[in-house]
Amino acid sequence: MSNKSSKKKKETKGNFWVKLIWRGFIVGWLAFFGLLIIIAYTDLPPLEQLENPKFNEATEVISGDGKVLGTYFIENRTNAAYHELSPHLVNALVATEDERFFDHSGVDSWAIIRAIAKLGQAGGGSTISQQLAKMLFHKREKNFFKAVKQKLGEWIIATRIEKNYTKEEIITMYFNQFDWTRQAVGINSASRVYFNKTPNQLKIEEAAMLVGMAKSPHYYNPISKPERALNRRNTVLGQMKRNEFITQVEFDSLTKLPLETDYTSASHKEGIATYFRAYLKKEVVNLLNEKDASGNYKFYNKKEDRPYNIYKDGLKIYTTVDSRMQTYAEKAINRHLGRDLQKKLDGFMNKRNGFYSKNPPFANTASTKTTQNIINRAKRQTPLFKKLTGSMCNTCERPKTHEETIDGVVQFVCDFDEKHIYPKPTPAQIDKEFNTPVKTKVFTWDNKKFEKDTTMSPLEVIKYHKRFLRSSLLSMDPRNGHVKAWVGGPNYKYFQYDMVATGKRQVGSTMKPFVYGTAISEGVINPCTMAPDIVYCIDVPYNDQRTTQWCPDKKQAMDGLLVSMKYALAKSKNNITAHVIDKTKPSNVIANLERAGIPNGVVKTVPSMALGVFDLSLYDMVGAVSSFANNGVYTKPTAIVSIEDKEGNIIYTSEPEISQVFDPHTAYTMLQMMKGVVDGVSHPSKPGDIGQTSQRLRRNNPYGNIPYPIAGKTGTTNDNVDGWFLGLTPELVTGVWAGGEDRQVRFQSTRYGQGANMALPSWGYYMNSIYKDKSIKISKGDFEVPNNHVDIYTNCDGQANENN
């Protein structure tokens, strides 16, 4: 009996512990699910946010030929649709991250058991939906208990995601949300940054590389860690083979391929059309902030209850710029500046050709005071100076600080973060900072990256960069005003001042076509009107009660022989232009200029305006001169076709701004005269004397040999400061300017400082590239003759008359 009783007690005691363990297990699971319920109703995002997650979407700038030129962003993300994804992307993601993705409802219990059993060595237990939940709503927690709580929350969010979205939508959201680093948020940006492609163009090995980066985009980055990225790519390909997305043969061949990328930086300072994108950003921001007469925003995002935001709202800006022409334009400017023009200027600075600069990079005529003011002005514009003087925070680089005396020391305190505090330096300390050599990067023409490492003081860097010549190019279709190419300078990273629309310089002889055109429209001259080649003087009011005489080129030798107006324009003779402006009067020319888009009041009513002694932008000049190629009609240059919101709704469409400047017959006559600038015009009395400034476009040289009709005009300003060339063809008008950032950086010889040498070669390189590109459909024919046009002596041989 005692043995039975003892055995029964042992069984009872054993049952007690079994029941206790089971009860503990059940209670534990109940507590676990209770915790899930608590999290579900407290710390998790509401269902509305889950159904409509908000992203900052980048605005895309799209070229006229359908290429993405760049983006404006807080996060460089533009969403892709599922049908825009390469199937290789989907297969690689499922094979690598979630093999049972199409079979579970957000949480894969088998994957969790495997991860626990093998301590994560065989992969994690998170499904694609859980990873998406983490990306959408959580930052990684370092605290263990918070991390566990977060993981539980992700499970619930994942099941909610599965309930509210299809599997295809989940994959699409994953690819649109993931950050591949290097400003590549979302698969659209990642494909463009790493391969310069759209997602549907990705090959198997490229898709595998991007999916491989999902494990750790920094650790497996192909730019900084190519070997790791290659191994990881091959691991993904192995998973694709295991899941039968690729065959053994495909796996063997793909894993032998080297890791190849076509890295395209998303930085605003790099890539194609950088100056244009900077200009466009300002234009669109101003446009989106416009208000109507009632004070309401014209372009309002009703969903967000605010005006549209260029950095957040995923807009699409459709532009007129052609990516092919833009590329040719940038190459043309860089080829002429880097291979030829800068070397010539450097030669002048280094005692070649009999000239040299005593204070490089400035011309000898520039005074010490002037050059010092230039350097000081540049110094004040540097971020270093702004930090040292408190106009920029030294820590966060935000734009404002204030002074406070702390413990008897004057400190700069950031207006945005009071933790950012640093001492206010003395003037001597500022000078020391600017004169202390440091390791830095500077611009150079000597390599494809256009920069080099060196050691210089900040002051030396300023002077070093001052020596580089700048150049700009603007190309437009005269028929509709559409801008086709916009180059504001040689390198936006180092020279951000835009010389297309922002910078203004004296225009020189590029003004002469408007003088001659006005005189022809009034009937006071025609192309074959003759005038003696002598000094012409015009009385100009001086000190109210007196007059003085303006006599251009009075020191130059003149033979007194008769010359035609066509020859005078081709030869760019200042004295004959003075004769013409005296016949038509400056006010009449100015009226036509203002109809051609030149701002009111810029050009003064003085005879010397005929020689372009006022400052205008390249944008102004190209727009104005294009009227000659469009039957005398000015069409304001425009770069925007339309703007769409992220749903594809058009919120803005540009409308052309036009005005009649000249009648079609005058415009055509001027084109014929300007063709003489390129083709040459014979002197009526001196056989063999050919008037021209641009005939090198016809000659055998790297930028010449152009056989097609061209009307043009060069421009050179006093002391060879600025060089211009405006070239017109029936469907493309292009202007080029070249010069120093400062007017004191210039050639001391007109041989090199004239527009035909400074600007014209870039035009030739650009147009030659366009004519050779068969994909660009552009006229190679002559200008269209207006209806009922009567040729008024455009061929002057044997038709000379002295008066009209």
Short mmCIF file of C-alpha atoms in Angstrom, two decimals, residues 169-561:
data_model
loop_
_atom_site.label_atom_id
_atom_site.label_comp_id
_atom_site.label_asym_id
_atom_site.label_seq_id
_atom_site.Cartn_x
_atom_site.Cartn_y
_atom_site.Cartn_z
CA GLU A 169 1.37 46.57 -54.62
CA ILE A 170 3.47 45.46 -51.65
CA ILE A 171 6.47 44.69 -53.87
CA THR A 172 6.03 48.03 -55.62
CA MET A 173 5.89 49.90 -52.30
CA TYR A 174 9.02 48.07 -51.12
CA PHE A 175 11.00 49.07 -54.19
CA ASN A 176 9.72 52.65 -54.02
CA GLN A 177 10.58 53.02 -50.33
CA PHE A 178 14.02 51.43 -50.05
CA ASP A 179 17.04 53.77 -49.80
CA TRP A 180 20.01 52.57 -51.85
CA THR A 181 22.16 55.47 -50.51
CA ARG A 182 23.98 58.06 -52.64
CA GLN A 183 20.71 59.99 -52.96
CA ALA A 184 19.00 57.02 -54.58
CA VAL A 185 15.71 56.54 -52.72
CA GLY A 186 13.36 54.19 -54.52
CA ILE A 187 14.01 51.96 -57.49
CA ASN A 188 13.58 54.71 -60.09
CA SER A 189 16.39 56.73 -58.56
CA ALA A 190 18.55 53.67 -57.84
CA SER A 191 18.32 52.48 -61.44
CA ARG A 192 19.24 55.93 -62.72
CA VAL A 193 22.05 56.56 -60.21
CA TYR A 194 23.79 53.18 -60.47
CA PHE A 195 23.00 52.19 -64.08
CA ASN A 196 21.61 55.30 -65.80
CA LYS A 197 18.54 53.27 -66.75
CA THR A 198 14.87 52.97 -65.93
CA PRO A 199 13.80 49.98 -63.77
CA ASN A 200 12.27 48.08 -66.69
CA GLN A 201 15.59 48.23 -68.56
CA LEU A 202 17.60 46.43 -65.88
CA LYS A 203 19.29 43.18 -66.83
CA ILE A 204 19.32 40.10 -64.54
CA GLU A 205 22.76 40.81 -63.07
CA GLU A 206 21.90 44.49 -62.50
CA ALA A 207 18.65 43.63 -60.74
CA ALA A 208 20.53 41.09 -58.61
CA MET A 209 23.08 43.72 -57.56
CA LEU A 210 20.40 46.18 -56.45
CA VAL A 211 18.46 43.53 -54.55
CA GLY A 212 21.71 42.35 -52.97
CA MET A 213 22.27 45.86 -51.62
CA ALA A 214 19.01 45.55 -49.65
CA LYS A 215 20.89 43.60 -46.98
CA SER A 216 23.12 46.62 -46.32
CA PRO A 217 23.35 49.35 -48.96
CA HIS A 218 26.48 50.85 -47.41
CA TYR A 219 28.34 47.57 -46.84
CA TYR A 220 27.52 46.22 -50.32
CA ASN A 221 27.75 49.49 -52.22
CA PRO A 222 29.21 48.90 -55.72
CA ILE A 223 30.89 52.31 -55.86
CA SER A 224 32.81 52.15 -52.60
CA LYS A 225 32.86 48.35 -52.03
CA PRO A 226 32.84 46.71 -55.48
CA GLU A 227 34.21 43.31 -54.37
CA ARG A 228 31.59 42.93 -51.66
CA ALA A 229 28.87 44.04 -54.08
CA LEU A 230 30.03 41.46 -56.63
CA ASN A 231 29.97 38.61 -54.10
CA ARG A 232 26.58 39.69 -52.83
CA ARG A 233 25.22 39.91 -56.39
CA ASN A 234 26.33 36.35 -57.05
CA THR A 235 24.68 35.21 -53.81
CA VAL A 236 21.39 36.67 -55.05
CA LEU A 237 21.88 34.93 -58.40
CA GLY A 238 22.35 31.68 -56.45
CA GLN A 239 19.03 32.25 -54.71
CA MET A 240 17.38 32.90 -58.06
CA LYS A 241 18.78 29.60 -59.37
CA ARG A 242 17.62 27.76 -56.25
CA ASN A 243 14.10 29.11 -56.77
CA GLU A 244 14.23 28.25 -60.48
CA PHE A 245 14.05 31.84 -61.74
CA ILE A 246 17.24 31.20 -63.71
CA THR A 247 18.85 27.99 -64.98
CA GLN A 248 22.20 26.52 -64.02
CA VAL A 249 23.60 27.62 -67.36
CA GLU A 250 22.41 31.19 -66.82
CA PHE A 251 23.82 31.18 -63.30
CA ASP A 252 27.22 30.01 -64.49
CA SER A 253 27.46 32.67 -67.20
CA LEU A 254 26.04 35.52 -65.08
CA THR A 255 28.36 34.94 -62.12
CA LYS A 256 31.36 35.20 -64.44
CA LEU A 257 30.37 38.73 -65.50
CA PRO A 258 32.31 41.61 -63.91
CA LEU A 259 30.47 44.14 -61.79
CA GLU A 260 29.60 46.98 -64.15
CA THR A 261 27.82 50.20 -63.23
CA ASP A 262 27.16 53.52 -64.97
CA TYR A 263 27.21 55.75 -61.92
CA THR A 264 25.32 59.02 -62.41
CA SER A 265 25.40 61.34 -59.42
CA ALA A 266 22.06 62.79 -58.31
CA SER A 267 23.80 65.87 -56.94
CA HIS A 268 22.46 69.22 -58.13
CA LYS A 269 26.08 70.20 -58.86
CA GLU A 270 26.79 67.31 -61.19
CA GLY A 271 25.30 65.65 -64.25
CA ILE A 272 23.79 67.15 -67.36
CA ALA A 273 22.26 70.65 -67.62
CA THR A 274 23.31 71.75 -64.12
CA TYR A 275 23.03 75.48 -64.82
CA PHE A 276 19.70 75.00 -66.53
CA ARG A 277 18.32 72.96 -63.65
CA ALA A 278 19.37 75.66 -61.17
CA TYR A 279 17.66 78.33 -63.29
CA LEU A 280 14.56 76.18 -63.76
CA LYS A 281 14.23 75.54 -60.03
CA LYS A 282 14.00 79.26 -59.31
CA GLU A 283 11.49 79.75 -62.11
CA VAL A 284 9.22 76.92 -60.96
CA VAL A 285 9.41 77.88 -57.27
CA ASN A 286 8.38 81.42 -58.18
CA LEU A 287 5.64 80.08 -60.43
CA LEU A 288 4.21 77.82 -57.71
CA ASN A 289 4.13 80.75 -55.28
CA GLU A 290 2.14 83.00 -57.62
CA LYS A 291 -1.18 84.32 -56.33
CA ASP A 292 -4.24 85.58 -58.14
CA ALA A 293 -5.91 88.96 -57.66
CA SER A 294 -7.74 87.63 -54.58
CA GLY A 295 -4.52 86.58 -52.89
CA ASN A 296 -5.08 82.85 -53.43
CA TYR A 297 -2.35 80.56 -54.69
CA LYS A 298 -2.79 79.72 -58.37
CA PHE A 299 -1.29 76.27 -57.98
CA TYR A 300 -2.74 74.65 -54.87
CA ASN A 301 -2.31 71.09 -53.68
CA LYS A 302 -5.78 70.38 -52.33
CA LYS A 303 -4.85 66.96 -50.89
CA GLU A 304 -2.12 68.47 -48.74
CA ASP A 305 -3.97 71.77 -48.18
CA ARG A 306 -0.99 73.90 -49.23
CA PRO A 307 0.69 75.24 -52.37
CA TYR A 308 2.56 72.68 -54.46
CA ASN A 309 6.07 72.00 -53.23
CA ILE A 310 8.81 71.29 -55.75
CA TYR A 311 10.74 69.17 -53.22
CA LYS A 312 7.89 66.97 -51.91
CA ASP A 313 5.06 66.59 -54.39
CA GLY A 314 6.50 64.41 -57.15
CA LEU A 315 5.81 66.89 -59.94
CA LYS A 316 6.94 66.32 -63.50
CA ILE A 317 8.34 69.37 -65.28
CA TYR A 318 8.32 68.82 -69.03
CA THR A 319 10.94 71.03 -70.62
CA THR A 320 11.93 72.02 -74.14
CA VAL A 321 15.62 71.19 -73.66
CA ASP A 322 16.88 68.39 -75.90
CA SER A 323 19.27 66.12 -73.98
CA ARG A 324 21.33 65.41 -77.11
CA MET A 325 21.75 69.08 -77.98
CA GLN A 326 22.48 69.87 -74.33
CA THR A 327 25.25 67.27 -74.28
CA TYR A 328 26.74 68.65 -77.49
CA ALA A 329 26.57 72.19 -76.13
CA GLU A 330 28.39 71.30 -72.91
CA LYS A 331 31.06 69.40 -74.83
CA ALA A 332 31.50 72.31 -77.26
CA ILE A 333 32.07 74.85 -74.48
CA ASN A 334 34.46 72.56 -72.63
CA ARG A 335 36.36 71.59 -75.76
CA HIS A 336 37.08 75.17 -76.81
CA LEU A 337 37.76 76.50 -73.31
CA GLY A 338 39.76 73.54 -72.05
CA ARG A 339 41.77 72.62 -75.13
CA ASP A 340 42.41 76.04 -76.64
CA LEU A 341 41.28 79.30 -75.11
CA GLN A 342 42.46 78.82 -71.51
CA LYS A 343 45.88 77.69 -72.69
CA LYS A 344 46.22 80.86 -74.75
CA LEU A 345 45.29 83.05 -71.78
CA ASP A 346 47.70 81.15 -69.54
CA GLY A 347 50.37 81.85 -72.13
CA PHE A 348 49.79 85.57 -71.78
CA MET A 349 50.14 85.28 -68.03
CA ASN A 350 53.43 83.42 -68.44
CA LYS A 351 55.31 85.87 -70.70
CA ARG A 352 54.51 84.16 -73.98
CA ASN A 353 53.75 86.05 -77.20
CA GLY A 354 55.33 89.22 -75.82
CA PHE A 355 52.62 89.81 -73.20
CA TYR A 356 52.47 88.89 -69.56
CA SER A 357 50.54 89.79 -66.45
CA LYS A 358 52.36 91.52 -63.62
CA ASN A 359 49.53 90.59 -61.28
CA PRO A 360 48.06 87.31 -62.58
CA PRO A 361 45.35 86.57 -63.41
CA PHE A 362 44.48 90.24 -63.93
CA ALA A 363 45.42 92.41 -66.90
CA ASN A 364 48.19 94.96 -66.45
CA THR A 365 45.73 97.82 -66.91
CA ALA A 366 43.85 96.77 -63.75
CA SER A 367 44.92 98.82 -60.73
CA THR A 368 46.06 97.21 -57.48
CA LYS A 369 43.05 98.72 -55.72
CA THR A 370 40.67 97.24 -58.28
CA THR A 371 42.14 93.75 -58.11
CA GLN A 372 42.21 93.82 -54.31
CA ASN A 373 38.53 94.78 -54.26
CA ILE A 374 37.78 91.84 -56.56
CA ILE A 375 39.59 89.40 -54.25
CA ASN A 376 37.95 90.85 -51.13
CA ARG A 377 34.49 90.62 -52.70
CA ALA A 378 35.10 86.99 -53.63
CA LYS A 379 36.45 86.32 -50.13
CA ARG A 380 33.26 87.67 -48.53
CA GLN A 381 31.16 85.32 -50.65
CA THR A 382 32.89 82.14 -49.46
CA PRO A 383 31.24 79.81 -46.92
CA LEU A 384 34.42 80.08 -44.80
CA PHE A 385 34.08 83.84 -44.46
CA LYS A 386 30.37 83.56 -43.69
CA LYS A 387 31.10 81.06 -40.93
CA LEU A 388 33.90 83.16 -39.48
CA THR A 389 31.76 86.29 -39.46
CA GLY A 390 28.58 84.68 -38.16
CA SER A 391 26.35 84.91 -41.22
CA MET A 392 26.42 81.10 -41.42
CA CYS A 393 26.53 78.56 -38.60
CA ASN A 394 29.91 76.83 -38.39
CA THR A 395 28.26 73.53 -37.40
CA CYS A 396 25.03 73.11 -39.38
CA GLU A 397 25.79 75.75 -42.06
CA ARG A 398 22.39 77.34 -41.67
CA PRO A 399 22.22 80.97 -42.68
CA LYS A 400 22.14 82.98 -39.45
CA THR A 401 23.68 83.33 -36.00
CA HIS A 402 23.64 86.00 -33.29
CA GLU A 403 26.25 87.21 -30.83
CA GLU A 404 26.15 86.49 -27.11
CA THR A 405 28.74 87.18 -24.42
CA ILE A 406 29.25 83.96 -22.48
CA ASP A 407 31.72 83.95 -19.56
CA GLY A 408 33.15 87.20 -20.82
CA VAL A 409 33.78 85.86 -24.35
CA VAL A 410 31.80 86.96 -27.40
CA GLN A 411 30.32 83.85 -29.02
CA PHE A 412 28.32 83.13 -32.17
CA VAL A 413 25.13 81.22 -31.35
CA CYS A 414 23.16 79.51 -34.13
CA ASP A 415 19.63 80.88 -34.53
CA PHE A 416 18.37 77.38 -35.38
CA ASP A 417 20.16 75.37 -32.70
CA GLU A 418 21.42 77.07 -29.54
CA LYS A 419 23.78 74.14 -28.89
CA HIS A 420 25.88 75.31 -31.82
CA ILE A 421 28.21 77.83 -30.18
CA TYR A 422 31.68 78.97 -31.19
CA PRO A 423 33.89 81.98 -30.44
CA LYS A 424 33.77 85.07 -32.63
CA PRO A 425 37.19 85.35 -34.31
CA THR A 426 39.18 88.57 -34.52
CA PRO A 427 40.09 90.12 -37.91
CA ALA A 428 43.63 88.79 -37.46
CA GLN A 429 42.29 85.27 -36.89
CA ILE A 430 40.14 85.56 -40.03
CA ASP A 431 43.19 86.63 -42.07
CA LYS A 432 45.16 83.72 -40.65
CA GLU A 433 42.43 81.27 -41.66
CA PHE A 434 42.46 82.58 -45.23
CA ASN A 435 46.25 82.47 -45.48
CA THR A 436 46.85 79.03 -43.96
CA PRO A 437 47.44 76.27 -46.54
CA VAL A 438 45.07 73.30 -46.28
CA LYS A 439 44.37 70.20 -48.34
CA THR A 440 41.60 70.97 -50.79
CA LYS A 441 40.17 70.27 -54.23
CA VAL A 442 40.25 72.76 -57.09
CA PHE A 443 39.05 72.89 -60.69
CA THR A 444 41.28 71.74 -63.54
CA TRP A 445 40.96 71.03 -67.26
CA ASP A 446 43.57 68.28 -66.98
CA ASN A 447 41.34 65.29 -66.24
CA LYS A 448 37.81 64.05 -66.89
CA LYS A 449 36.69 64.75 -63.33
CA PHE A 450 37.64 68.42 -63.76
CA GLU A 451 39.15 68.62 -60.30
CA LYS A 452 42.40 67.81 -58.53
CA ASP A 453 43.71 67.49 -54.98
CA THR A 454 46.16 70.13 -53.85
CA THR A 455 47.34 72.15 -50.87
CA MET A 456 46.50 75.86 -50.97
CA SER A 457 45.32 78.56 -48.65
CA PRO A 458 41.68 79.66 -49.15
CA LEU A 459 42.99 82.98 -50.51
CA GLU A 460 45.16 81.17 -53.05
CA VAL A 461 42.17 79.09 -54.11
CA ILE A 462 40.21 82.27 -54.84
CA LYS A 463 42.98 83.70 -57.03
CA TYR A 464 43.55 80.34 -58.70
CA HIS A 465 39.92 80.05 -59.80
CA LYS A 466 39.80 83.67 -60.99
CA ARG A 467 42.17 82.85 -63.83
CA PHE A 468 39.74 80.48 -65.57
CA LEU A 469 37.78 81.88 -68.48
CA ARG A 470 34.03 81.35 -68.50
CA SER A 471 31.70 80.77 -71.41
CA SER A 472 27.97 80.28 -71.90
CA LEU A 473 25.69 79.04 -74.66
CA LEU A 474 21.96 79.36 -75.29
CA SER A 475 20.24 77.64 -78.20
CA MET A 476 16.57 78.01 -79.14
CA ASP A 477 14.04 77.33 -81.87
CA PRO A 478 13.11 80.78 -83.21
CA ARG A 479 9.71 79.57 -84.40
CA ASN A 480 8.30 78.84 -80.93
CA GLY A 481 10.91 80.11 -78.45
CA HIS A 482 11.74 76.61 -77.20
CA VAL A 483 15.14 76.49 -75.51
CA LYS A 484 17.11 73.49 -76.75
CA ALA A 485 20.39 73.86 -74.84
CA TRP A 486 21.50 75.98 -71.89
CA VAL A 487 25.09 76.11 -70.67
CA GLY A 488 25.72 78.76 -68.01
CA GLY A 489 29.42 78.10 -67.54
CA PRO A 490 32.20 75.52 -67.74
CA ASN A 491 31.56 73.66 -64.45
CA TYR A 492 28.67 74.24 -62.05
CA LYS A 493 30.42 72.68 -59.07
CA TYR A 494 33.14 75.33 -59.09
CA PHE A 495 31.61 78.23 -61.06
CA GLN A 496 27.95 78.54 -60.17
CA TYR A 497 27.28 82.00 -61.53
CA ASP A 498 25.02 81.52 -64.56
CA MET A 499 26.12 83.56 -67.58
CA VAL A 500 23.01 82.78 -69.63
CA ALA A 501 20.31 84.59 -67.67
CA THR A 502 21.94 86.06 -64.55
CA GLY A 503 25.22 87.50 -65.77
CA LYS A 504 25.12 90.55 -68.03
CA ARG A 505 27.93 91.97 -70.17
CA GLN A 506 28.46 94.57 -72.85
CA VAL A 507 27.13 93.18 -76.11
CA GLY A 508 29.40 95.05 -78.51
CA SER A 509 28.80 94.66 -82.23
CA THR A 510 26.04 92.08 -81.78
CA MET A 511 23.82 95.15 -81.49
CA LYS A 512 24.52 96.27 -85.09
CA PRO A 513 21.88 94.10 -86.82
CA PHE A 514 19.19 95.99 -84.89
CA VAL A 515 20.64 99.32 -85.98
CA TYR A 516 20.77 98.30 -89.63
CA GLY A 517 17.39 96.54 -89.42
CA THR A 518 15.71 99.65 -88.02
CA ALA A 519 17.23 101.82 -90.75
CA ILE A 520 16.10 99.38 -93.48
CA SER A 521 12.57 99.19 -92.06
CA GLU A 522 12.38 102.98 -92.18
CA GLY A 523 13.68 103.07 -95.74
CA VAL A 524 16.71 105.24 -95.00
CA ILE A 525 19.18 102.58 -96.24
CA ASN A 526 19.22 99.29 -98.08
CA PRO A 527 21.99 96.67 -98.17
CA CYS A 528 23.60 98.31 -101.19
CA THR A 529 23.41 101.89 -100.00
CA MET A 530 26.91 103.34 -100.31
CA ALA A 531 28.77 105.55 -97.85
CA PRO A 532 32.37 106.76 -97.87
CA ASP A 533 34.70 105.00 -95.45
CA ILE A 534 35.51 108.08 -93.37
CA VAL A 535 35.21 109.26 -89.79
CA TYR A 536 31.61 110.09 -88.85
CA CYS A 537 30.91 112.32 -85.87
CA ILE A 538 27.63 112.89 -84.05
CA ASP A 539 26.92 115.78 -81.73
CA VAL A 540 26.01 114.59 -78.26
CA PRO A 541 24.54 116.82 -75.49
CA TYR A 542 27.06 117.52 -72.75
CA ASN A 543 26.55 119.44 -69.47
CA ASP A 544 23.07 120.65 -70.51
CA GLN A 545 24.20 123.70 -72.50
CA ARG A 546 27.09 122.28 -74.49
CA THR A 547 27.63 119.44 -76.92
CA THR A 548 30.54 117.14 -77.62
CA GLN A 549 31.23 114.93 -80.61
CA TRP A 550 31.17 111.16 -80.66
CA CYS A 551 33.48 109.88 -83.42
CA PRO A 552 34.09 106.11 -83.22
CA ASP A 553 37.30 104.72 -84.71
CA LYS A 554 38.57 108.20 -85.46
CA LYS A 555 42.16 107.06 -84.89
CA GLN A 556 41.96 104.23 -87.41
CA ALA A 557 43.14 104.65 -91.00
CA MET A 558 40.29 105.04 -93.51
CA ASP A 559 40.63 105.35 -97.30
CA GLY A 560 37.44 107.30 -98.04
CA LEU A 561 36.28 104.80 -100.67
#
